[in-house]
CSV table of C-alpha atoms in Angstrom, one decimal:
chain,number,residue,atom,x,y,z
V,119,UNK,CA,-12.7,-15.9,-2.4
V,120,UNK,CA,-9.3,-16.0,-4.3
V,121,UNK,CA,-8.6,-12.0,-3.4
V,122,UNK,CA,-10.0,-12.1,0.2
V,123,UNK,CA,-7.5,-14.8,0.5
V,124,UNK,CA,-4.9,-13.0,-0.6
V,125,UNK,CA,-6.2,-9.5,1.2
V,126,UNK,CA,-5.9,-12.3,4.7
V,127,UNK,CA,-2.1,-12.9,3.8
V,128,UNK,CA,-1.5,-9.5,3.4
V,129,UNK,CA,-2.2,-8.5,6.5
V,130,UNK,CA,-1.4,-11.2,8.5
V,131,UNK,CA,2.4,-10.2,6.9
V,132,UNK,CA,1.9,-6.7,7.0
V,133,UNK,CA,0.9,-7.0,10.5
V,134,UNK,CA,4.2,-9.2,11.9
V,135,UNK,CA,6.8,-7.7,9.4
V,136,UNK,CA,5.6,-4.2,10.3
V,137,UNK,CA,7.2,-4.7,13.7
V,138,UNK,CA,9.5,-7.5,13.5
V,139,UNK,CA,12.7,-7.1,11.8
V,140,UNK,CA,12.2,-8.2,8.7
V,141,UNK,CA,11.0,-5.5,6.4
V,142,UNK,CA,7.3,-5.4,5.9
V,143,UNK,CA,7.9,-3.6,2.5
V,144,UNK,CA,10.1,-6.5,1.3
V,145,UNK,CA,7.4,-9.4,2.8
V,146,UNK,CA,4.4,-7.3,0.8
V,147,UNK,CA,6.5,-7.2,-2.7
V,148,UNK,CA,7.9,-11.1,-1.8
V,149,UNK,CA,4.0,-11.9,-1.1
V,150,UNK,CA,2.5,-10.3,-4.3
V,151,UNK,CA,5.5,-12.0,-6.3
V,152,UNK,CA,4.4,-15.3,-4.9
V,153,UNK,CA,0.6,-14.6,-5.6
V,154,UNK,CA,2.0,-13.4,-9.0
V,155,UNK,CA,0.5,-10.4,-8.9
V,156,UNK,CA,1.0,-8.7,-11.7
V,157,UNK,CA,-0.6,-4.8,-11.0
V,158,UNK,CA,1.4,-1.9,-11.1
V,159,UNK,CA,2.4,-0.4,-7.7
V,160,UNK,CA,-0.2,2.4,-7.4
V,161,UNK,CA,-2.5,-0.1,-8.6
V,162,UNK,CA,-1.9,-2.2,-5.1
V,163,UNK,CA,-1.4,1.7,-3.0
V,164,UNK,CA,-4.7,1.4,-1.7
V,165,UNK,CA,-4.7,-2.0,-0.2
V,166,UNK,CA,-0.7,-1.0,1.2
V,167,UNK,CA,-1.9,2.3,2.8
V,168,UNK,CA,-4.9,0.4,4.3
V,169,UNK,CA,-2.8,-1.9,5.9
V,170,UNK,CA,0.0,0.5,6.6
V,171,UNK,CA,-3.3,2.3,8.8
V,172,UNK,CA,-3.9,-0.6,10.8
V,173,UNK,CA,-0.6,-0.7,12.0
V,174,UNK,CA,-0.6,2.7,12.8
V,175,UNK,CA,-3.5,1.8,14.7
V,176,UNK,CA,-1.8,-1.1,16.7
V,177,UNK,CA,1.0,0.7,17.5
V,178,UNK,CA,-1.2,3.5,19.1
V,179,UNK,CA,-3.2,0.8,20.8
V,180,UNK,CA,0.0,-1.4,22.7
V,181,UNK,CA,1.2,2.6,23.5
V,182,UNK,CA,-2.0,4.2,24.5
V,183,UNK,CA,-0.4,4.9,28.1
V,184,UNK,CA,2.7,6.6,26.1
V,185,UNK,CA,0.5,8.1,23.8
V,186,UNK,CA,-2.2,9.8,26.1
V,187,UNK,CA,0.6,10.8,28.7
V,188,UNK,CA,2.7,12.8,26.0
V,189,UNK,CA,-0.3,14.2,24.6
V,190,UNK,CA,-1.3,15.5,28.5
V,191,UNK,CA,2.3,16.7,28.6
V,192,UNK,CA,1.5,18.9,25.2
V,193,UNK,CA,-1.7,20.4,26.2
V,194,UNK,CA,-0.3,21.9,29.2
V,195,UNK,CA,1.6,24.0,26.7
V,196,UNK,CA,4.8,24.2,28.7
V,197,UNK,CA,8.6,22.3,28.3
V,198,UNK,CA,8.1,18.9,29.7
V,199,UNK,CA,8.7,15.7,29.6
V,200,UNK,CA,6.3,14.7,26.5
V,201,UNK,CA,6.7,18.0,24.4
V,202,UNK,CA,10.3,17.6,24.4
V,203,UNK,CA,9.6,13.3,22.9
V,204,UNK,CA,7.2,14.6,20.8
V,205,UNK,CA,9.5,17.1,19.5
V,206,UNK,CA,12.2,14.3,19.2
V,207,UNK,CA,10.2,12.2,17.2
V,208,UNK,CA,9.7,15.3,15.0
V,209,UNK,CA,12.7,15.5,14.5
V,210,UNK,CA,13.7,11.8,13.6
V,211,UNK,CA,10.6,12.2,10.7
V,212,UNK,CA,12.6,14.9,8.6
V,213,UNK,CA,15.2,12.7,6.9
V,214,UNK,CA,12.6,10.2,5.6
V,215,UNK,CA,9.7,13.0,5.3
V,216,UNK,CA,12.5,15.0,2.6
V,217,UNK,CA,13.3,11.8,0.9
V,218,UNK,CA,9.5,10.7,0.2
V,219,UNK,CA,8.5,14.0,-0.9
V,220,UNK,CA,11.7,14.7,-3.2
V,221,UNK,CA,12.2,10.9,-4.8
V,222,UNK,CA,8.4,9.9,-4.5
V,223,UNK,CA,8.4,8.8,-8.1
V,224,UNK,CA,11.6,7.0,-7.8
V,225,UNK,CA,10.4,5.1,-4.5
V,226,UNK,CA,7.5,3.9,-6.4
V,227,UNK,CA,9.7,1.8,-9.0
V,228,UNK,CA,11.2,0.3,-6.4
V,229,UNK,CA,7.9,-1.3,-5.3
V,230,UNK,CA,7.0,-3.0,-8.5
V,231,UNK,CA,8.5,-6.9,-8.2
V,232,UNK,CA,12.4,-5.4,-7.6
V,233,UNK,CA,12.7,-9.1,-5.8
V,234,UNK,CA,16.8,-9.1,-6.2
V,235,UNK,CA,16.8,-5.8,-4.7
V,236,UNK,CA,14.3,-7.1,-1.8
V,237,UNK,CA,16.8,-10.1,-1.2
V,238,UNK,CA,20.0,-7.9,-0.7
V,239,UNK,CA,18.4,-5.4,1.5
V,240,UNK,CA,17.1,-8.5,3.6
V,241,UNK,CA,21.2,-9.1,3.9
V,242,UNK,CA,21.5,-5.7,4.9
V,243,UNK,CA,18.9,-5.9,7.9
V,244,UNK,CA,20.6,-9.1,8.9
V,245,UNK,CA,23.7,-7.7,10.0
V,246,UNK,CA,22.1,-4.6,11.3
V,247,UNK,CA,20.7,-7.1,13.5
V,248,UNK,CA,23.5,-9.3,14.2
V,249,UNK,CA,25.4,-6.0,15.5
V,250,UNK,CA,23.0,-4.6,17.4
V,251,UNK,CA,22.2,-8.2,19.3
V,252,UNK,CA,26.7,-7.3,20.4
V,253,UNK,CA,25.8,-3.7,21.7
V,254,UNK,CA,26.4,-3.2,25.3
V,255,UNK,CA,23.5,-2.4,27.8
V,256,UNK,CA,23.1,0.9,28.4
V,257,UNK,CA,19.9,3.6,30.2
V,258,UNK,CA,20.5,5.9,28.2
V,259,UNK,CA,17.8,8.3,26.7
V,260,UNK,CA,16.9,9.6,22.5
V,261,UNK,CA,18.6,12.8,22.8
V,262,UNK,CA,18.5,15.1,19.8
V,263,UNK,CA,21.4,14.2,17.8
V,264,UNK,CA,20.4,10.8,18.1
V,265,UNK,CA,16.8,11.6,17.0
V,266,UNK,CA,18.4,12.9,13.4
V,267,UNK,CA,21.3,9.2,13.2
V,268,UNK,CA,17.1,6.9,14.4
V,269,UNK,CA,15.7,9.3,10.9
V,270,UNK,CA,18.3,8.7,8.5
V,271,UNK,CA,17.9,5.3,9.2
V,272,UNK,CA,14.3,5.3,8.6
V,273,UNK,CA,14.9,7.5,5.9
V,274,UNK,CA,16.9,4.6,4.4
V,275,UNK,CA,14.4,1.9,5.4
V,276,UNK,CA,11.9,3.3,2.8
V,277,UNK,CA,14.0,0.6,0.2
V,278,UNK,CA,11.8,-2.8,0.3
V,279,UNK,CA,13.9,-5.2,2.3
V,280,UNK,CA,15.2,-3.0,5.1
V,281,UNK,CA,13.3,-2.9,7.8
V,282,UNK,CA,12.1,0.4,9.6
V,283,UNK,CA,12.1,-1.4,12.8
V,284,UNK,CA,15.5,-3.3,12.5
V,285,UNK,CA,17.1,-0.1,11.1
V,286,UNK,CA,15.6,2.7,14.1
V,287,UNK,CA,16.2,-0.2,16.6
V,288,UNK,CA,19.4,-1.0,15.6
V,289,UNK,CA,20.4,2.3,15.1
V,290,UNK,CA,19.6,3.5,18.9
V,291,UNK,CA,21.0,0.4,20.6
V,292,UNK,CA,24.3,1.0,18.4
V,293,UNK,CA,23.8,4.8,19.6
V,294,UNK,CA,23.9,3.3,23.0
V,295,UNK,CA,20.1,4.0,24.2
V,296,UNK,CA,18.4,1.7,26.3
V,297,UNK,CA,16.6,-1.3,24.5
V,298,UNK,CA,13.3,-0.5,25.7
V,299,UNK,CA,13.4,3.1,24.8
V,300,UNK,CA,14.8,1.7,21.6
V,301,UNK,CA,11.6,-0.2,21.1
V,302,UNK,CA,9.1,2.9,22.3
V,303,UNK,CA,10.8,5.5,20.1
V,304,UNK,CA,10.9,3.5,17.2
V,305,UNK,CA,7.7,1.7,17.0
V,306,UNK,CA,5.6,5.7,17.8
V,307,UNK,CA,8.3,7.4,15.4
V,308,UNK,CA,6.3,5.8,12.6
V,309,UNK,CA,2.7,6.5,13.2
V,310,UNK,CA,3.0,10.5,12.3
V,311,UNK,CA,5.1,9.2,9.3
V,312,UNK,CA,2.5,6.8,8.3
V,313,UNK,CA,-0.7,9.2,8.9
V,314,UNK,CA,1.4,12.0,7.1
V,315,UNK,CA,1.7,9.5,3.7
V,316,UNK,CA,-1.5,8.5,3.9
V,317,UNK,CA,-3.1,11.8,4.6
V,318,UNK,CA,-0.9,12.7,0.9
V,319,UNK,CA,-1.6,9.7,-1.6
V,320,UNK,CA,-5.3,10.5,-0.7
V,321,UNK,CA,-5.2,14.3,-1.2
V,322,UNK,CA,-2.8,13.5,-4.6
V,323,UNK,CA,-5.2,10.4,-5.7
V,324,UNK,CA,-2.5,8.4,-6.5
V,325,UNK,CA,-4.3,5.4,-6.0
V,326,UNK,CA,-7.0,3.7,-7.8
V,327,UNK,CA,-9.4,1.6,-5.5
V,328,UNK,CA,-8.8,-2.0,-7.5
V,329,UNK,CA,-9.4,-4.0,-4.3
V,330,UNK,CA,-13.3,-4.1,-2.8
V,331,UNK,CA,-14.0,-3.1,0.8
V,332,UNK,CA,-14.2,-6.3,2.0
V,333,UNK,CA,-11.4,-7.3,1.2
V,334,UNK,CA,-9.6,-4.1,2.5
V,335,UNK,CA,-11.4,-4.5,5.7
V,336,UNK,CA,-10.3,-8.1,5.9
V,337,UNK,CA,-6.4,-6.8,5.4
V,338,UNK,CA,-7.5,-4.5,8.4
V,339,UNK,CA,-8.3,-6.5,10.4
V,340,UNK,CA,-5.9,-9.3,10.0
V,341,UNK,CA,-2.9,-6.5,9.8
V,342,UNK,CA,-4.2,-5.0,12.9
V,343,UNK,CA,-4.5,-8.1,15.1
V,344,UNK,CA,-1.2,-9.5,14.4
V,345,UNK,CA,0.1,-6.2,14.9
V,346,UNK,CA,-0.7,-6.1,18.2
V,347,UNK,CA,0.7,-9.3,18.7
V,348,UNK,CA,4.5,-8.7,17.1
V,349,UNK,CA,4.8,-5.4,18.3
V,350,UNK,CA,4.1,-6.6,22.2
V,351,UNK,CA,6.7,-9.8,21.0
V,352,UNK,CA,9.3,-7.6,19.5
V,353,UNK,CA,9.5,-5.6,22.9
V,354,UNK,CA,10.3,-8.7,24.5
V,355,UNK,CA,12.8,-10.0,22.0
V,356,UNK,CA,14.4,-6.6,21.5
V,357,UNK,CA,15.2,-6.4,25.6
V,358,UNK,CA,16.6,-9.5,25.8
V,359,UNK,CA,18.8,-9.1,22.8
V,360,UNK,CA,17.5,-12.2,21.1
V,361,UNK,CA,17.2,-10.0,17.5
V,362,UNK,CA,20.0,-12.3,15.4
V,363,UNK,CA,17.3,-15.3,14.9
V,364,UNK,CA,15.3,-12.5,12.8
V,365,UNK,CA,19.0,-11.9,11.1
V,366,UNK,CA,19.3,-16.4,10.3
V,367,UNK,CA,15.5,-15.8,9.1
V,368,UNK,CA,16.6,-12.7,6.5
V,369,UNK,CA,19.6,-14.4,5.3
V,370,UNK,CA,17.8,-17.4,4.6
V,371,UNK,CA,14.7,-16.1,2.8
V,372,UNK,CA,17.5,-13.9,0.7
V,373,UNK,CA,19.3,-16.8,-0.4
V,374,UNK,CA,15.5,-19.0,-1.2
V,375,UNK,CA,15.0,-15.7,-3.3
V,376,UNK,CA,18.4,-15.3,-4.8
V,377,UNK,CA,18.1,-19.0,-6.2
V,378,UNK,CA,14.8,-19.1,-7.0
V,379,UNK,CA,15.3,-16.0,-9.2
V,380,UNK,CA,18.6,-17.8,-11.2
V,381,UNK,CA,17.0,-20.6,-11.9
V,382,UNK,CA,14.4,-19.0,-13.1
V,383,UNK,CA,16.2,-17.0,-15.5
C-alpha cells in the first residue's frame, strides 16, 4: 500500500510540476528524498519515464486542435503553416537532444539525491520567472533564431531544479513572443523530446523494472490527470503574467531545503 502511495505522489507532482514552473525534475528528486528513497537513479528510470509518458500524453490531449492541424499541414507535403512549426520545434530539440546523448552518464548523477543542487537551481527558475512576469507584451511569432535561444534553454533545464517550462517560457517572452505562443511552443516542444528519451532508455535497457504495474499505472494516471489540469492553469497564469508567485514558491522551498540540509549535517 506503502509504494502505491508513493507511485500516487509521484504523479500527482510529476503531473503539476511538469507544467508549472517549478521543475518537475527537482519536485521528483525533493519527493523521493522525503520518502527516503534510497535506489539508485536507473533503479527509479522506469517509474520517471512512465510518468514523463503521461505528460506527454496530456500535453497532446489540451493541444489535440494544434496537434491534428500541424499534422494536416505536413501531410499535404508542401511549405505551410504547420511544416514550417514543426520544423521550429525541430529545431529548438537539437541543443538539449546533443546534450542528453553526449553527457547521458553525467546527467544521471545528477538525479541521485543532488538536493543542494536542486535548491539553487529552484533560485535560478525564480528569477527567470520574476523577469519574465516585467517583459513587455508583444504578438510576435517563434521565428528560427528564437527556436535555437527556446532549445538552449531546455537544453539547460535538463539540471533538476530548473524548470523546462519556466526556462522555454521565460526565454520566449524575454525574446519578445507573445505569451500564448510562448505557452503553445513550449508545452509541444517537449513531447518529441520526451518520446525520443523514452523510445532510447527502452532500446539501451537502462532501466530495471523495480516498481509493479500497478503501481506504474497509478503514477499514470495520477500524472496524467493533473497534467491536464496545470497545463490548461499555466496558460492562464502565463497570459496574464501572474508567473512571480511560482518564483515566492521556488525561493521558499529553496531556502526549507537549504536549512533542512545544514542542520542536518
Amino acid at each position: 500500500m506503502a509504494d502505491i502511495l508513493r507511485a500516487l505522489v509521484l504523479g500527482i507532482v510529476q503531473g503539476l510540476t511538469e507544467f508549472l514552473p517549478v521543475s518537475s525534475s527537482g519536485h521528483l528528486e525533493l519527493t523521493k528524498w522525503l520518502f527516503n528513497d534510497t535506489s539508485l537513479a536507473q533503479d527509479s528510470m522506469l517509474m520517471t519515464v512512465t510518468l514523463h509518458a503521461a505528460t506527454a500524453l496530456a500535453t497532446i490531449v489540451v493541444f489535440r486542435r494544434d496537434v491534428a492541424e500541424i499534422l494536416a499541414d505536413l501531410f499535404k507535403f508542401g511549405w505551410n503553416g504547420g511544416t514550417k512549426f514543426a520544423l521550429l520545434i525541430i529545431v529548438s530539440m537539437v541543443p538539449a537532444a546533443i546534450v542528453g546523448v553526449m553527457f547521458d552518464a553525467v546527467l544521471t548523477t545528477l538525479f541521485d539525491r543532488q538536493i543542494v543542487l536542486v535548491a539553487l537551481m529552484l533560485v535560478v527558475t525564480g528569477l527567470l520567472l520574476f523577469l519574465a512576469d516585467r517583459a513587455k507584451r508583444t504578438e510576435k511569432s517563434v521565428d528560427w533564431k528564437d527556436a535555437v535561444l527556446i532549445g538552449i534553454a531546455q537544453a539547460i533545464a535538463i539540471l533538476p531544479g530548473i524548470s523546462r517550462s519556466g526556462a522555454t517560457i521565460s526565454t520566449s517572452v524575454l525574446l519578445g513572443i507573445d505569451r500564448e505562443k510562448s505557452a503553445r511552443f513550449s508545452f509541444l516542444m517537449v513531447v518529441p523530446l520526451i518520446l525520443g528519451k523514452m523510445a532510447k532508455d527502452v532500446l539501451d535497457g537502462d532501466f530495471t523494472a523495480t516498481s509493479s504495474a500497478v503501481e506504474l499505472s497509478v503514477g499514470f494516471v495520477a500524472a496524467f490527470l493533473t497534467g491536464i489540469a496545470a497545463c490548461v492553469w499555466m496558460i492562464k497564469l502565463v497570459k496574464k503574467a501572474e508567473l512571480k508567485y511560482f518564483a515566492y514558491y521556488c525561493f521558499t522551498v529553496a531556502l526549507i531545503v537549504l536549512v533542512i540540509k545544514s542542520l542536518a549535517a
